[in-house]
Coordinates of C-alpha atoms in Angstrom, one line a residue:
M1 CA 0.1 0.1 0.0
L2 CA 1.2 3.5 -0.9
G3 CA 1.7 5.6 2.3
T4 CA 4.6 7.9 1.8
D5 CA 4.2 11.3 0.5
T6 CA 6.7 10.6 -2.3
E7 CA 4.6 7.7 -3.5
L8 CA 1.2 9.4 -3.5
K9 CA 2.7 12.3 -5.3
Q10 CA 4.3 10.0 -8.0
L11 CA 0.7 8.3 -8.4
L12 CA -1.1 11.5 -8.7
E13 CA 1.4 12.8 -11.1
S14 CA 1.5 9.8 -13.1
T15 CA -2.4 9.7 -13.3
R16 CA -4.6 11.0 -16.1
T17 CA -7.9 9.2 -16.1
I18 CA -9.8 8.7 -12.9
A19 CA -12.9 6.6 -12.7
V20 CA -15.0 7.8 -9.4
V21 CA -17.0 5.0 -8.4
G22 CA -20.1 5.8 -6.3
I23 CA -20.0 9.4 -7.4
S24 CA -23.1 11.3 -6.7
P25 CA -25.0 13.8 -8.8
K26 CA -25.5 15.9 -5.7
P27 CA -23.2 18.8 -5.5
E28 CA -22.9 18.8 -1.8
R29 CA -21.9 15.3 -1.5
A30 CA -17.9 14.6 -1.0
S31 CA -17.7 12.3 -3.9
H32 CA -19.1 15.1 -6.5
E33 CA -16.9 17.7 -4.8
V34 CA -13.9 15.7 -4.9
A35 CA -14.4 14.7 -8.7
L36 CA -15.2 18.4 -9.5
Y37 CA -11.8 19.6 -7.9
L38 CA -9.9 16.7 -9.6
Q39 CA -11.5 17.5 -13.0
N40 CA -10.7 21.3 -12.5
H41 CA -7.1 20.2 -12.0
G42 CA -6.7 18.5 -15.2
Y43 CA -7.7 14.9 -14.6
T44 CA -10.0 13.2 -16.9
I45 CA -13.0 12.1 -14.7
V46 CA -15.2 8.9 -15.7
P47 CA -18.2 8.9 -13.4
V48 CA -19.4 5.4 -12.3
N49 CA -22.8 4.9 -10.8
P50 CA -25.5 2.5 -11.9
V51 CA -28.3 5.2 -10.8
C52 CA -27.0 8.2 -12.7
D53 CA -27.0 9.1 -16.4
E54 CA -24.8 11.9 -16.3
V55 CA -22.6 13.9 -13.7
L56 CA -20.5 16.8 -14.1
G57 CA -21.6 17.2 -17.5
L58 CA -20.1 13.7 -18.3
K59 CA -21.7 10.4 -19.2
C60 CA -22.2 8.1 -16.2
Y61 CA -21.5 4.3 -16.4
P62 CA -23.1 1.7 -14.4
S63 CA -19.9 -0.2 -13.8
L64 CA -16.1 -0.1 -14.3
R65 CA -16.4 -3.0 -16.9
E66 CA -18.7 -0.7 -19.1
V67 CA -16.3 2.3 -19.5
P68 CA -14.6 2.5 -23.0
V69 CA -11.6 4.1 -21.9
K70 CA -8.1 3.2 -20.0
I71 CA -8.4 3.9 -16.3
D72 CA -5.4 5.0 -14.5
L73 CA -6.9 5.1 -11.0
V74 CA -10.2 4.0 -9.4
D75 CA -11.4 6.4 -6.8
V76 CA -13.7 4.4 -4.6
F77 CA -16.6 6.2 -2.6
R78 CA -18.6 3.1 -1.3
R79 CA -19.0 1.4 1.9
S80 CA -16.0 -0.7 3.1
E81 CA -18.0 -4.0 2.6
E82 CA -18.8 -2.9 -0.8
V83 CA -15.2 -2.7 -2.0
M84 CA -14.3 -6.0 -3.2
P85 CA -16.5 -6.0 -6.2
V86 CA -14.9 -2.9 -7.3
V87 CA -11.7 -4.1 -6.8
E88 CA -12.5 -7.0 -9.1
D89 CA -13.7 -4.8 -11.7
A90 CA -10.7 -2.6 -11.4
I91 CA -8.4 -5.7 -12.0
A92 CA -10.4 -6.8 -14.9
V93 CA -10.5 -3.5 -16.9
G94 CA -6.5 -3.1 -16.3
A95 CA -6.4 -0.2 -13.9
R96 CA -3.1 0.7 -12.4
A97 CA -4.4 1.8 -8.9
V98 CA -7.4 1.8 -6.5
W99 CA -7.7 4.5 -4.1
L100 CA -10.1 4.1 -1.2
Q101 CA -11.5 7.3 0.2
L102 CA -11.5 8.5 4.0
D103 CA -13.2 6.1 6.4
V104 CA -13.1 3.3 3.6
I105 CA -11.4 0.5 5.4
A106 CA -11.1 -2.7 3.2
P107 CA -7.9 -4.5 4.1
E108 CA -9.0 -7.9 2.2
A109 CA -9.9 -5.7 -1.1
I110 CA -6.6 -3.8 -0.8
A111 CA -4.6 -7.3 -0.6
R112 CA -6.4 -8.6 -3.5
A113 CA -5.6 -5.5 -5.7
E114 CA -1.9 -5.8 -4.6
A115 CA -1.8 -9.5 -5.4
A116 CA -3.0 -8.5 -8.9
G117 CA -0.3 -5.8 -9.3
L118 CA -2.2 -2.8 -8.6
S119 CA -1.0 0.1 -6.5
T120 CA -3.3 1.0 -3.6
V121 CA -4.1 3.8 -1.2
M122 CA -6.6 3.2 1.7
D123 CA -8.5 5.8 4.0
R124 CA -7.1 9.2 2.2
C125 CA -8.8 11.6 0.2
T126 CA -7.4 12.3 -3.2
K127 CA -8.5 16.0 -3.1
I128 CA -6.7 16.6 0.3
E129 CA -3.6 14.5 -0.7
H130 CA -3.5 16.3 -4.3
R131 CA -4.0 19.8 -2.4
R132 CA -1.3 19.0 0.0
L133 CA 1.2 17.4 -2.1
L134 CA 1.1 19.2 -5.8
T135 CA -0.7 22.6 -5.1
G136 CA 1.4 23.5 -1.9
G137 CA -1.9 23.9 0.3

């Protein structure tokens, strides 16, 4: 699991396309706010939520397996107990990394992702870490 500032910065700098699993269309929700922040900082965002058609002006896909572009990082906004299927999908589509957001703790899913060669981050926020490591904020 990635944990040092250097490792996190390297992952964020090498990432171009982020699939946000569990994104909400509601602007007040953390998933929406984080995705918008990342979009505004140059990342290509791919919304993934089976109950949405569009988020942030982008087509929303029901699952990672239906996303037609290469995914660098899967940013997970799901309950801890719902992470394993997301990890299995991330492995299946060839994602490079899985990032579990704050309070998403799923050590078994992290172990599965790492066994498949994916980089992993757990219980951290992409927005907070990006701001801290790449914008000096």
